[in-house]
């Protein structure tokens, strides 16, 4: 049984500040080690639950955060970017389940370090009128392949936001939001124990979890954070500008919707 893990950093126990997700400082080095340890807990739990293979995709920032030499050697690791499917690169129909580890709530919510893909660029992302964060968007992509999201870890706001999308999934709530940059955290050791237990249970029961699907035809609406960013997005010939800060696309699949989101995210660098 093949299991897929997408690993972000904002939802890791002990991570509360943008500095901890930004390369070039001691706080980041500490956070990426905590991230690696939580991934190892999920890997160990997945194998205990019956996984035969585990593929991990580093899904934060430049996507080279995890320590390869400290990762459980039973798993394979995807590092670096750009890559076609970004946070879910490497996922295939052969995977029995996907795990969203260290994830966070969507932009303009009360979760810790909440954002959607690119905090500088995006205010809201809607697919077929449904507002989605990263877990929902990539979970819908997994569902389009017939793969269920079986476990999510992060803060309590992530669970509150996504439980209706993934009602059969397991959750590892490792911290509770006090504010956007403050949390009541579980001790890292306790967080890892919870993740391991939940991963084992999730994998053992993966066949009973239904994928999250959004049926086509598709309409993607992206609300940018400024009119200037919307000016930039509107340069794309197939984009329809709806108002000062919102553009729409009609992608042929959830995969293509994700590709448009990531294209605009990359373009936004021109205005930083």
PDB file of C-alpha atoms in Angstrom:
ATOM      1  CA  UNK A   1       0.000   0.000   0.000  1.00  0.00           C
ATOM      2  CA  UNK A   2       1.487   3.335  -1.129  1.00  0.00           C
ATOM      3  CA  UNK A   3       1.037   6.405   1.071  1.00  0.00           C
ATOM      4  CA  UNK A   4       1.755  10.020   0.164  1.00  0.00           C
ATOM      5  CA  UNK A   5       2.782  12.773   2.612  1.00  0.00           C
ATOM      6  CA  UNK A   6       2.755  16.494   1.760  1.00  0.00           C
ATOM      7  CA  UNK A   7       4.683  18.381   4.448  1.00  0.00           C
ATOM      8  CA  UNK A   8       4.239  22.077   5.236  1.00  0.00           C
ATOM      9  CA  UNK A   9       5.740  23.966   8.173  1.00  0.00           C
ATOM     10  CA  UNK A  10       3.201  26.467   9.530  1.00  0.00           C
ATOM     11  CA  UNK A  11       1.116  23.753  11.179  1.00  0.00           C
ATOM     12  CA  UNK A  12       4.041  22.167  13.037  1.00  0.00           C
ATOM     13  CA  UNK A  13       3.913  22.297  16.848  1.00  0.00           C
ATOM     14  CA  UNK A  14       6.065  25.180  18.088  1.00  0.00           C
ATOM     15  CA  UNK A  15       5.870  27.192  14.857  1.00  0.00           C
ATOM     16  CA  UNK A  16       4.098  30.549  15.292  1.00  0.00           C
ATOM     17  CA  UNK A  17       6.141  33.187  13.456  1.00  0.00           C
ATOM     18  CA  UNK A  18       6.889  33.949   9.777  1.00  0.00           C
ATOM     19  CA  UNK A  19      10.573  34.015  10.756  1.00  0.00           C
ATOM     20  CA  UNK A  20      10.361  30.302  11.533  1.00  0.00           C
ATOM     21  CA  UNK A  21       9.362  29.573   7.946  1.00  0.00           C
ATOM     22  CA  UNK A  22      11.956  31.828   6.315  1.00  0.00           C
ATOM     23  CA  UNK A  23      15.467  30.646   5.492  1.00  0.00           C
ATOM     24  CA  UNK A  24      18.516  32.326   6.917  1.00  0.00           C
ATOM     25  CA  UNK A  25      18.045  32.416  10.683  1.00  0.00           C
ATOM     26  CA  UNK A  26      18.323  30.183  13.725  1.00  0.00           C
ATOM     27  CA  UNK A  27      14.578  30.085  14.346  1.00  0.00           C
ATOM     28  CA  UNK A  28      14.066  28.612  10.872  1.00  0.00           C
ATOM     29  CA  UNK A  29      16.715  25.949  11.475  1.00  0.00           C
ATOM     30  CA  UNK A  30      14.939  24.927  14.669  1.00  0.00           C
ATOM     31  CA  UNK A  31      11.545  24.872  12.927  1.00  0.00           C
ATOM     32  CA  UNK A  32      12.711  22.752  10.014  1.00  0.00           C
ATOM     33  CA  UNK A  33      14.082  20.195  12.459  1.00  0.00           C
ATOM     34  CA  UNK A  34      10.707  20.091  14.229  1.00  0.00           C
ATOM     35  CA  UNK A  35       9.097  19.674  10.798  1.00  0.00           C
ATOM     36  CA  UNK A  36      11.422  16.787   9.932  1.00  0.00           C
ATOM     37  CA  UNK A  37      10.662  15.076  13.240  1.00  0.00           C
ATOM     38  CA  UNK A  38       6.904  15.323  12.696  1.00  0.00           C
ATOM     39  CA  UNK A  39       7.307  13.878   9.190  1.00  0.00           C
ATOM     40  CA  UNK A  40       9.295  10.996  10.650  1.00  0.00           C
ATOM     41  CA  UNK A  41       6.481  10.343  13.123  1.00  0.00           C
ATOM     42  CA  UNK A  42       3.984  10.185  10.246  1.00  0.00           C
ATOM     43  CA  UNK A  43       6.247   7.878   8.251  1.00  0.00           C
ATOM     44  CA  UNK A  44       6.673   5.536  11.205  1.00  0.00           C
ATOM     45  CA  UNK A  45       2.933   5.486  11.824  1.00  0.00           C
ATOM     46  CA  UNK A  46       2.188   4.873   8.159  1.00  0.00           C
ATOM     47  CA  UNK A  47       4.434   1.817   8.035  1.00  0.00           C
ATOM     48  CA  UNK A  48       2.976   0.545  11.300  1.00  0.00           C
ATOM     49  CA  UNK A  49      -0.461   0.860   9.719  1.00  0.00           C
ATOM     50  CA  UNK A  50       0.460  -1.281   6.740  1.00  0.00           C
ATOM     51  CA  UNK A  51       2.139   1.009   4.205  1.00  0.00           C
ATOM     52  CA  UNK A  52       4.544  -0.673   1.816  1.00  0.00           C
ATOM     53  CA  UNK A  53       5.910   2.596   0.387  1.00  0.00           C
ATOM     54  CA  UNK A  54       5.866   6.199   1.593  1.00  0.00           C
ATOM     55  CA  UNK A  55       6.617   9.210  -0.603  1.00  0.00           C
ATOM     56  CA  UNK A  56       7.194  12.578   1.095  1.00  0.00           C
ATOM     57  CA  UNK A  57       6.927  15.887  -0.757  1.00  0.00           C
ATOM     58  CA  UNK A  58       8.486  18.961   0.861  1.00  0.00           C
ATOM     59  CA  UNK A  59       5.720  21.542   0.351  1.00  0.00           C
ATOM     60  CA  UNK A  60       6.843  24.731   2.098  1.00  0.00           C
ATOM     61  CA  UNK A  61       8.393  27.822   0.514  1.00  0.00           C
ATOM     62  CA  UNK A  62      11.387  26.860  -1.598  1.00  0.00           C
ATOM     63  CA  UNK A  63      10.512  23.243  -0.795  1.00  0.00           C
ATOM     64  CA  UNK A  64      13.926  22.285   0.526  1.00  0.00           C
ATOM     65  CA  UNK A  65      13.274  22.419   4.250  1.00  0.00           C
ATOM     66  CA  UNK A  66      13.383  18.799   5.393  1.00  0.00           C
ATOM     67  CA  UNK A  67      16.740  17.341   6.429  1.00  0.00           C
ATOM     68  CA  UNK A  68      17.332  14.448   3.986  1.00  0.00           C
ATOM     69  CA  UNK A  69      19.968  12.890   6.229  1.00  0.00           C
ATOM     70  CA  UNK A  70      17.585  12.893   9.204  1.00  0.00           C
ATOM     71  CA  UNK A  71      14.542  11.531   7.368  1.00  0.00           C
ATOM     72  CA  UNK A  72      13.365   7.970   8.017  1.00  0.00           C
ATOM     73  CA  UNK A  73      15.287   6.007   5.335  1.00  0.00           C
ATOM     74  CA  UNK A  74      12.242   3.884   4.502  1.00  0.00           C
ATOM     75  CA  UNK A  75      10.650   6.886   2.753  1.00  0.00           C
ATOM     76  CA  UNK A  76      11.513   8.673  -0.486  1.00  0.00           C
ATOM     77  CA  UNK A  77      11.682  12.485  -0.553  1.00  0.00           C
ATOM     78  CA  UNK A  78      10.871  15.093  -3.205  1.00  0.00           C
ATOM     79  CA  UNK A  79      12.756  18.360  -2.654  1.00  0.00           C
ATOM     80  CA  UNK A  80      12.905  21.651  -4.566  1.00  0.00           C
ATOM     81  CA  UNK A  81      10.802  23.763  -6.914  1.00  0.00           C
ATOM     82  CA  UNK A  82       9.357  24.625  -9.348  1.00  0.00           C
ATOM     83  CA  UNK A  83       7.545  21.360  -9.886  1.00  0.00           C
ATOM     84  CA  UNK A  84       4.308  20.801 -11.846  1.00  0.00           C
ATOM     85  CA  UNK A  85       1.915  19.979  -9.005  1.00  0.00           C
ATOM     86  CA  UNK A  86       3.736  21.949  -6.319  1.00  0.00           C
ATOM     87  CA  UNK A  87       2.454  20.816  -2.887  1.00  0.00           C
ATOM     88  CA  UNK A  88       1.127  17.496  -4.221  1.00  0.00           C
ATOM     89  CA  UNK A  89       3.871  16.696  -6.702  1.00  0.00           C
ATOM     90  CA  UNK A  90       4.354  12.953  -7.059  1.00  0.00           C
ATOM     91  CA  UNK A  91       0.833  11.935  -6.071  1.00  0.00           C
ATOM     92  CA  UNK A  92      -0.610   9.242  -8.349  1.00  0.00           C
ATOM     93  CA  UNK A  93      -3.715   7.120  -8.578  1.00  0.00           C
ATOM     94  CA  UNK A  94      -1.676   4.283  -7.065  1.00  0.00           C
ATOM     95  CA  UNK A  95      -1.572   5.972  -3.659  1.00  0.00           C
ATOM     96  CA  UNK A  96      -4.070   4.615  -1.145  1.00  0.00           C
ATOM     97  CA  UNK A  97      -4.154   7.849   0.816  1.00  0.00           C
ATOM     98  CA  UNK A  98      -2.640  11.308   1.210  1.00  0.00           C
ATOM     99  CA  UNK A  99      -1.506  12.942   4.444  1.00  0.00           C
ATOM    100  CA  UNK A 100      -1.405  16.747   4.832  1.00  0.00           C
ATOM    101  CA  UNK A 101       1.198  17.293   7.540  1.00  0.00           C
ATOM    102  CA  UNK A 102       1.914  20.634   9.184  1.00  0.00           C
ATOM    103  CA  UNK A 103      -0.870  22.342   7.228  1.00  0.00           C
ATOM    104  CA  UNK A 104      -2.663  25.575   8.172  1.00  0.00           C
ATOM    105  CA  UNK A 105      -5.969  27.373   7.680  1.00  0.00           C
ATOM    106  CA  UNK A 106      -6.788  29.456   4.622  1.00  0.00           C
ATOM    107  CA  UNK A 107      -6.140  33.165   4.065  1.00  0.00           C
ATOM    108  CA  UNK A 108      -8.207  35.696   6.040  1.00  0.00           C
ATOM    109  CA  UNK A 109      -9.056  33.160   8.715  1.00  0.00           C
ATOM    110  CA  UNK A 110      -8.051  33.129  12.363  1.00  0.00           C
ATOM    111  CA  UNK A 111      -5.609  30.244  12.103  1.00  0.00           C
ATOM    112  CA  UNK A 112      -1.922  30.423  12.963  1.00  0.00           C
ATOM    113  CA  UNK A 113       0.031  31.881  10.027  1.00  0.00           C
ATOM    114  CA  UNK A 114      -3.093  31.382   7.903  1.00  0.00           C
ATOM    115  CA  UNK A 115      -2.694  32.027   4.176  1.00  0.00           C
ATOM    116  CA  UNK A 116      -3.429  30.346   0.864  1.00  0.00           C
ATOM    117  CA  UNK A 117      -0.384  29.435  -1.247  1.00  0.00           C
ATOM    118  CA  UNK A 118       1.039  32.961  -1.307  1.00  0.00           C
ATOM    119  CA  UNK A 119       0.244  35.341   1.539  1.00  0.00           C
ATOM    120  CA  UNK A 120       1.530  38.341  -0.420  1.00  0.00           C
ATOM    121  CA  UNK A 121      -0.694  37.697  -3.432  1.00  0.00           C
ATOM    122  CA  UNK A 122      -3.911  35.880  -2.545  1.00  0.00           C
ATOM    123  CA  UNK A 123      -6.851  36.867  -0.369  1.00  0.00           C
ATOM    124  CA  UNK A 124      -9.347  34.189  -1.384  1.00  0.00           C
ATOM    125  CA  UNK A 125      -9.451  31.272  -3.816  1.00  0.00           C
ATOM    126  CA  UNK A 126     -12.768  29.785  -4.882  1.00  0.00           C
ATOM    127  CA  UNK A 127     -13.309  26.710  -7.022  1.00  0.00           C
ATOM    128  CA  UNK A 128     -16.900  26.357  -8.232  1.00  0.00           C
ATOM    129  CA  UNK A 129     -17.892  29.014  -5.663  1.00  0.00           C
ATOM    130  CA  UNK A 130     -16.372  27.040  -2.790  1.00  0.00           C
ATOM    131  CA  UNK A 131     -13.671  28.919  -0.890  1.00  0.00           C
ATOM    132  CA  UNK A 132     -10.697  26.673  -0.315  1.00  0.00           C
ATOM    133  CA  UNK A 133      -7.360  26.809   1.424  1.00  0.00           C
ATOM    134  CA  UNK A 134      -4.357  24.717   0.483  1.00  0.00           C
ATOM    135  CA  UNK A 135      -5.725  21.549   2.089  1.00  0.00           C
ATOM    136  CA  UNK A 136      -9.050  21.877   0.279  1.00  0.00           C
ATOM    137  CA  UNK A 137      -7.550  22.755  -3.088  1.00  0.00           C
ATOM    138  CA  UNK A 138      -4.976  19.984  -3.083  1.00  0.00           C
ATOM    139  CA  UNK A 139      -7.417  17.591  -1.432  1.00  0.00           C
ATOM    140  CA  UNK A 140      -9.767  18.178  -4.378  1.00  0.00           C
ATOM    141  CA  UNK A 141      -6.900  17.384  -6.732  1.00  0.00           C
ATOM    142  CA  UNK A 142      -6.236  14.154  -4.836  1.00  0.00           C
ATOM    143  CA  UNK A 143      -9.956  13.374  -5.076  1.00  0.00           C
ATOM    144  CA  UNK A 144      -9.864  13.871  -8.843  1.00  0.00           C
ATOM    145  CA  UNK A 145      -7.364  10.995  -8.907  1.00  0.00           C
ATOM    146  CA  UNK A 146      -9.532   8.906  -6.590  1.00  0.00           C
ATOM    147  CA  UNK A 147      -7.135   9.352  -3.652  1.00  0.00           C
ATOM    148  CA  UNK A 148      -8.587  10.288  -0.235  1.00  0.00           C
ATOM    149  CA  UNK A 149      -6.980  12.626   2.273  1.00  0.00           C
ATOM    150  CA  UNK A 150      -6.722  10.362   5.301  1.00  0.00           C
ATOM    151  CA  UNK A 151      -4.929  12.548   7.875  1.00  0.00           C
ATOM    152  CA  UNK A 152      -4.327  16.249   8.465  1.00  0.00           C
ATOM    153  CA  UNK A 153      -2.118  17.765  11.166  1.00  0.00           C
ATOM    154  CA  UNK A 154      -1.956  21.384  12.252  1.00  0.00           C
ATOM    155  CA  UNK A 155      -3.964  23.750  14.436  1.00  0.00           C
ATOM    156  CA  UNK A 156      -7.575  23.641  15.577  1.00  0.00           C
ATOM    157  CA  UNK A 157      -8.626  26.150  12.908  1.00  0.00           C
ATOM    158  CA  UNK A 158      -7.394  23.861  10.139  1.00  0.00           C
ATOM    159  CA  UNK A 159      -9.633  21.125  11.509  1.00  0.00           C
ATOM    160  CA  UNK A 160     -12.619  23.459  11.846  1.00  0.00           C
ATOM    161  CA  UNK A 161     -12.173  24.636   8.250  1.00  0.00           C
ATOM    162  CA  UNK A 162     -11.673  21.264   6.576  1.00  0.00           C
ATOM    163  CA  UNK A 163     -13.644  18.709   8.570  1.00  0.00           C
ATOM    164  CA  UNK A 164     -16.696  19.102   6.333  1.00  0.00           C
ATOM    165  CA  UNK A 165     -14.488  18.416   3.293  1.00  0.00           C
ATOM    166  CA  UNK A 166     -12.777  15.383   4.831  1.00  0.00           C
ATOM    167  CA  UNK A 167     -15.330  13.945   7.284  1.00  0.00           C
ATOM    168  CA  UNK A 168     -13.689  10.508   7.380  1.00  0.00           C
ATOM    169  CA  UNK A 169     -10.115  11.747   7.811  1.00  0.00           C
ATOM    170  CA  UNK A 170      -8.131  11.563  11.031  1.00  0.00           C
ATOM    171  CA  UNK A 171      -6.761  14.748  12.594  1.00  0.00           C
ATOM    172  CA  UNK A 172      -3.743  15.485  14.731  1.00  0.00           C
ATOM    173  CA  UNK A 173      -4.400  18.875  16.338  1.00  0.00           C
ATOM    174  CA  UNK A 174      -0.989  19.822  17.718  1.00  0.00           C
ATOM    175  CA  UNK A 175      -1.756  23.424  18.684  1.00  0.00           C
ATOM    176  CA  UNK A 176      -4.639  25.826  19.255  1.00  0.00           C
ATOM    177  CA  UNK A 177      -4.715  29.290  17.755  1.00  0.00           C
ATOM    178  CA  UNK A 178      -4.505  32.218  20.148  1.00  0.00           C
ATOM    179  CA  UNK A 179      -3.946  34.631  17.260  1.00  0.00           C
ATOM    180  CA  UNK A 180      -2.379  34.755  13.810  1.00  0.00           C
ATOM    181  CA  UNK A 181       1.082  34.542  15.350  1.00  0.00           C
ATOM    182  CA  UNK A 182       0.393  32.962  18.735  1.00  0.00           C
ATOM    183  CA  UNK A 183      -0.620  29.460  19.800  1.00  0.00           C
ATOM    184  CA  UNK A 184      -1.062  27.105  22.694  1.00  0.00           C
ATOM    185  CA  UNK A 185       1.251  24.321  21.564  1.00  0.00           C
ATOM    186  CA  UNK A 186       1.555  20.682  22.467  1.00  0.00           C
ATOM    187  CA  UNK A 187       5.073  19.708  23.455  1.00  0.00           C
ATOM    188  CA  UNK A 188       6.886  18.494  20.317  1.00  0.00           C
ATOM    189  CA  UNK A 189       7.310  14.995  21.734  1.00  0.00           C
ATOM    190  CA  UNK A 190       3.584  14.787  22.500  1.00  0.00           C
ATOM    191  CA  UNK A 191       2.719  16.179  19.055  1.00  0.00           C
ATOM    192  CA  UNK A 192       4.865  13.550  17.364  1.00  0.00           C
ATOM    193  CA  UNK A 193       3.280  10.755  19.400  1.00  0.00           C
ATOM    194  CA  UNK A 194      -0.175  11.933  18.352  1.00  0.00           C
ATOM    195  CA  UNK A 195       0.826  12.163  14.698  1.00  0.00           C
ATOM    196  CA  UNK A 196       2.296   8.671  14.776  1.00  0.00           C
ATOM    197  CA  UNK A 197      -0.823   7.188  16.364  1.00  0.00           C
ATOM    198  CA  UNK A 198      -3.176   8.981  13.990  1.00  0.00           C
ATOM    199  CA  UNK A 199      -1.084   8.075  10.942  1.00  0.00           C
ATOM    200  CA  UNK A 200      -1.142   4.401  11.877  1.00  0.00           C
ATOM    201  CA  UNK A 201      -4.907   4.499  12.344  1.00  0.00           C
ATOM    202  CA  UNK A 202      -5.443   6.504   9.148  1.00  0.00           C
ATOM    203  CA  UNK A 203      -3.447   4.116   6.990  1.00  0.00           C
ATOM    204  CA  UNK A 204      -5.009   1.058   8.567  1.00  0.00           C
ATOM    205  CA  UNK A 205      -8.453   2.426   7.710  1.00  0.00           C
ATOM    206  CA  UNK A 206      -7.619   4.162   4.418  1.00  0.00           C
ATOM    207  CA  UNK A 207      -9.948   1.985   2.346  1.00  0.00           C
ATOM    208  CA  UNK A 208     -12.958   3.283   4.273  1.00  0.00           C
ATOM    209  CA  UNK A 209     -12.227   6.964   3.532  1.00  0.00           C
ATOM    210  CA  UNK A 210     -13.997   8.604   0.606  1.00  0.00           C
ATOM    211  CA  UNK A 211     -12.113  11.078  -1.634  1.00  0.00           C
ATOM    212  CA  UNK A 212     -13.159  14.730  -1.653  1.00  0.00           C
ATOM    213  CA  UNK A 213     -14.361  15.548  -5.159  1.00  0.00           C
ATOM    214  CA  UNK A 214     -15.497  18.730  -6.876  1.00  0.00           C
ATOM    215  CA  UNK A 215     -17.318  17.954 -10.093  1.00  0.00           C
ATOM    216  CA  UNK A 216     -16.723  19.943 -13.296  1.00  0.00           C
ATOM    217  CA  UNK A 217     -17.151  22.058 -15.269  1.00  0.00           C
ATOM    218  CA  UNK A 218     -14.791  24.248 -13.286  1.00  0.00           C
ATOM    219  CA  UNK A 219     -14.635  27.939 -12.528  1.00  0.00           C
ATOM    220  CA  UNK A 220     -11.680  29.298 -10.580  1.00  0.00           C
ATOM    221  CA  UNK A 221     -11.907  32.730  -8.965  1.00  0.00           C
ATOM    222  CA  UNK A 222      -8.831  34.286  -7.401  1.00  0.00           C
ATOM    223  CA  UNK A 223      -9.118  37.373  -5.234  1.00  0.00           C
ATOM    224  CA  UNK A 224      -5.803  39.208  -5.145  1.00  0.00           C
ATOM    225  CA  UNK A 225      -4.644  41.395  -2.289  1.00  0.00           C
ATOM    226  CA  UNK A 226      -4.226  44.590  -4.352  1.00  0.00           C
ATOM    227  CA  UNK A 227      -5.503  46.044  -7.650  1.00  0.00           C
ATOM    228  CA  UNK A 228      -1.907  46.074  -8.927  1.00  0.00           C
ATOM    229  CA  UNK A 229      -1.688  42.306  -8.499  1.00  0.00           C
ATOM    230  CA  UNK A 230      -5.002  41.974 -10.342  1.00  0.00           C
ATOM    231  CA  UNK A 231      -3.600  44.180 -13.142  1.00  0.00           C
ATOM    232  CA  UNK A 232      -0.762  41.690 -13.448  1.00  0.00           C
ATOM    233  CA  UNK A 233      -3.054  38.651 -13.405  1.00  0.00           C
ATOM    234  CA  UNK A 234      -5.276  40.216 -16.064  1.00  0.00           C
ATOM    235  CA  UNK A 235      -2.392  40.188 -18.534  1.00  0.00           C
ATOM    236  CA  UNK A 236      -3.031  36.448 -18.991  1.00  0.00           C
ATOM    237  CA  UNK A 237      -5.213  36.166 -22.133  1.00  0.00           C
ATOM    238  CA  UNK A 238      -7.636  33.568 -20.730  1.00  0.00           C
ATOM    239  CA  UNK A 239      -8.198  35.467 -17.464  1.00  0.00           C
ATOM    240  CA  UNK A 240     -11.468  37.354 -17.004  1.00  0.00           C
ATOM    241  CA  UNK A 241     -11.306  40.334 -14.677  1.00  0.00           C
ATOM    242  CA  UNK A 242     -14.383  40.482 -12.447  1.00  0.00           C
ATOM    243  CA  UNK A 243     -13.550  43.591 -10.397  1.00  0.00           C
ATOM    244  CA  UNK A 244     -10.598  45.559  -9.085  1.00  0.00           C
ATOM    245  CA  UNK A 245      -9.037  42.594  -7.293  1.00  0.00           C
ATOM    246  CA  UNK A 246     -10.574  39.394  -8.737  1.00  0.00           C
ATOM    247  CA  UNK A 247      -9.864  37.321 -11.834  1.00  0.00           C
ATOM    248  CA  UNK A 248     -11.562  34.166 -13.077  1.00  0.00           C
ATOM    249  CA  UNK A 249     -10.474  31.180 -15.137  1.00  0.00           C
ATOM    250  CA  UNK A 250     -12.311  28.200 -16.565  1.00  0.00           C
ATOM    251  CA  UNK A 251      -9.791  25.365 -16.154  1.00  0.00           C
ATOM    252  CA  UNK A 252     -10.519  21.967 -17.619  1.00  0.00           C
ATOM    253  CA  UNK A 253      -9.570  20.143 -14.408  1.00  0.00           C
ATOM    254  CA  UNK A 254      -8.640  20.647 -10.767  1.00  0.00           C
ATOM    255  CA  UNK A 255      -5.049  20.049 -11.805  1.00  0.00           C
ATOM    256  CA  UNK A 256      -5.211  22.963 -14.227  1.00  0.00           C
ATOM    257  CA  UNK A 257      -6.807  25.145 -11.551  1.00  0.00           C
ATOM    258  CA  UNK A 258      -3.810  24.466  -9.311  1.00  0.00           C
ATOM    259  CA  UNK A 259      -1.463  25.252 -12.176  1.00  0.00           C
ATOM    260  CA  UNK A 260      -3.146  28.652 -12.646  1.00  0.00           C
ATOM    261  CA  UNK A 261      -2.887  29.400  -8.927  1.00  0.00           C
ATOM    262  CA  UNK A 262       0.812  28.584  -8.987  1.00  0.00           C
ATOM    263  CA  UNK A 263       1.352  30.583 -12.178  1.00  0.00           C
ATOM    264  CA  UNK A 264      -0.129  33.714 -10.591  1.00  0.00           C
ATOM    265  CA  UNK A 265       1.861  33.075  -7.431  1.00  0.00           C
ATOM    266  CA  UNK A 266       5.079  33.052  -9.450  1.00  0.00           C
ATOM    267  CA  UNK A 267       4.051  36.140 -11.446  1.00  0.00           C
ATOM    268  CA  UNK A 268       3.369  38.094  -8.251  1.00  0.00           C
ATOM    269  CA  UNK A 269       7.113  38.204  -7.572  1.00  0.00           C
ATOM    270  CA  UNK A 270       7.302  40.961 -10.190  1.00  0.00           C
ATOM    271  CA  UNK A 271       5.502  43.316  -7.780  1.00  0.00           C
ATOM    272  CA  UNK A 272       7.270  42.478  -4.540  1.00  0.00           C
TER     273      UNK A 272
END
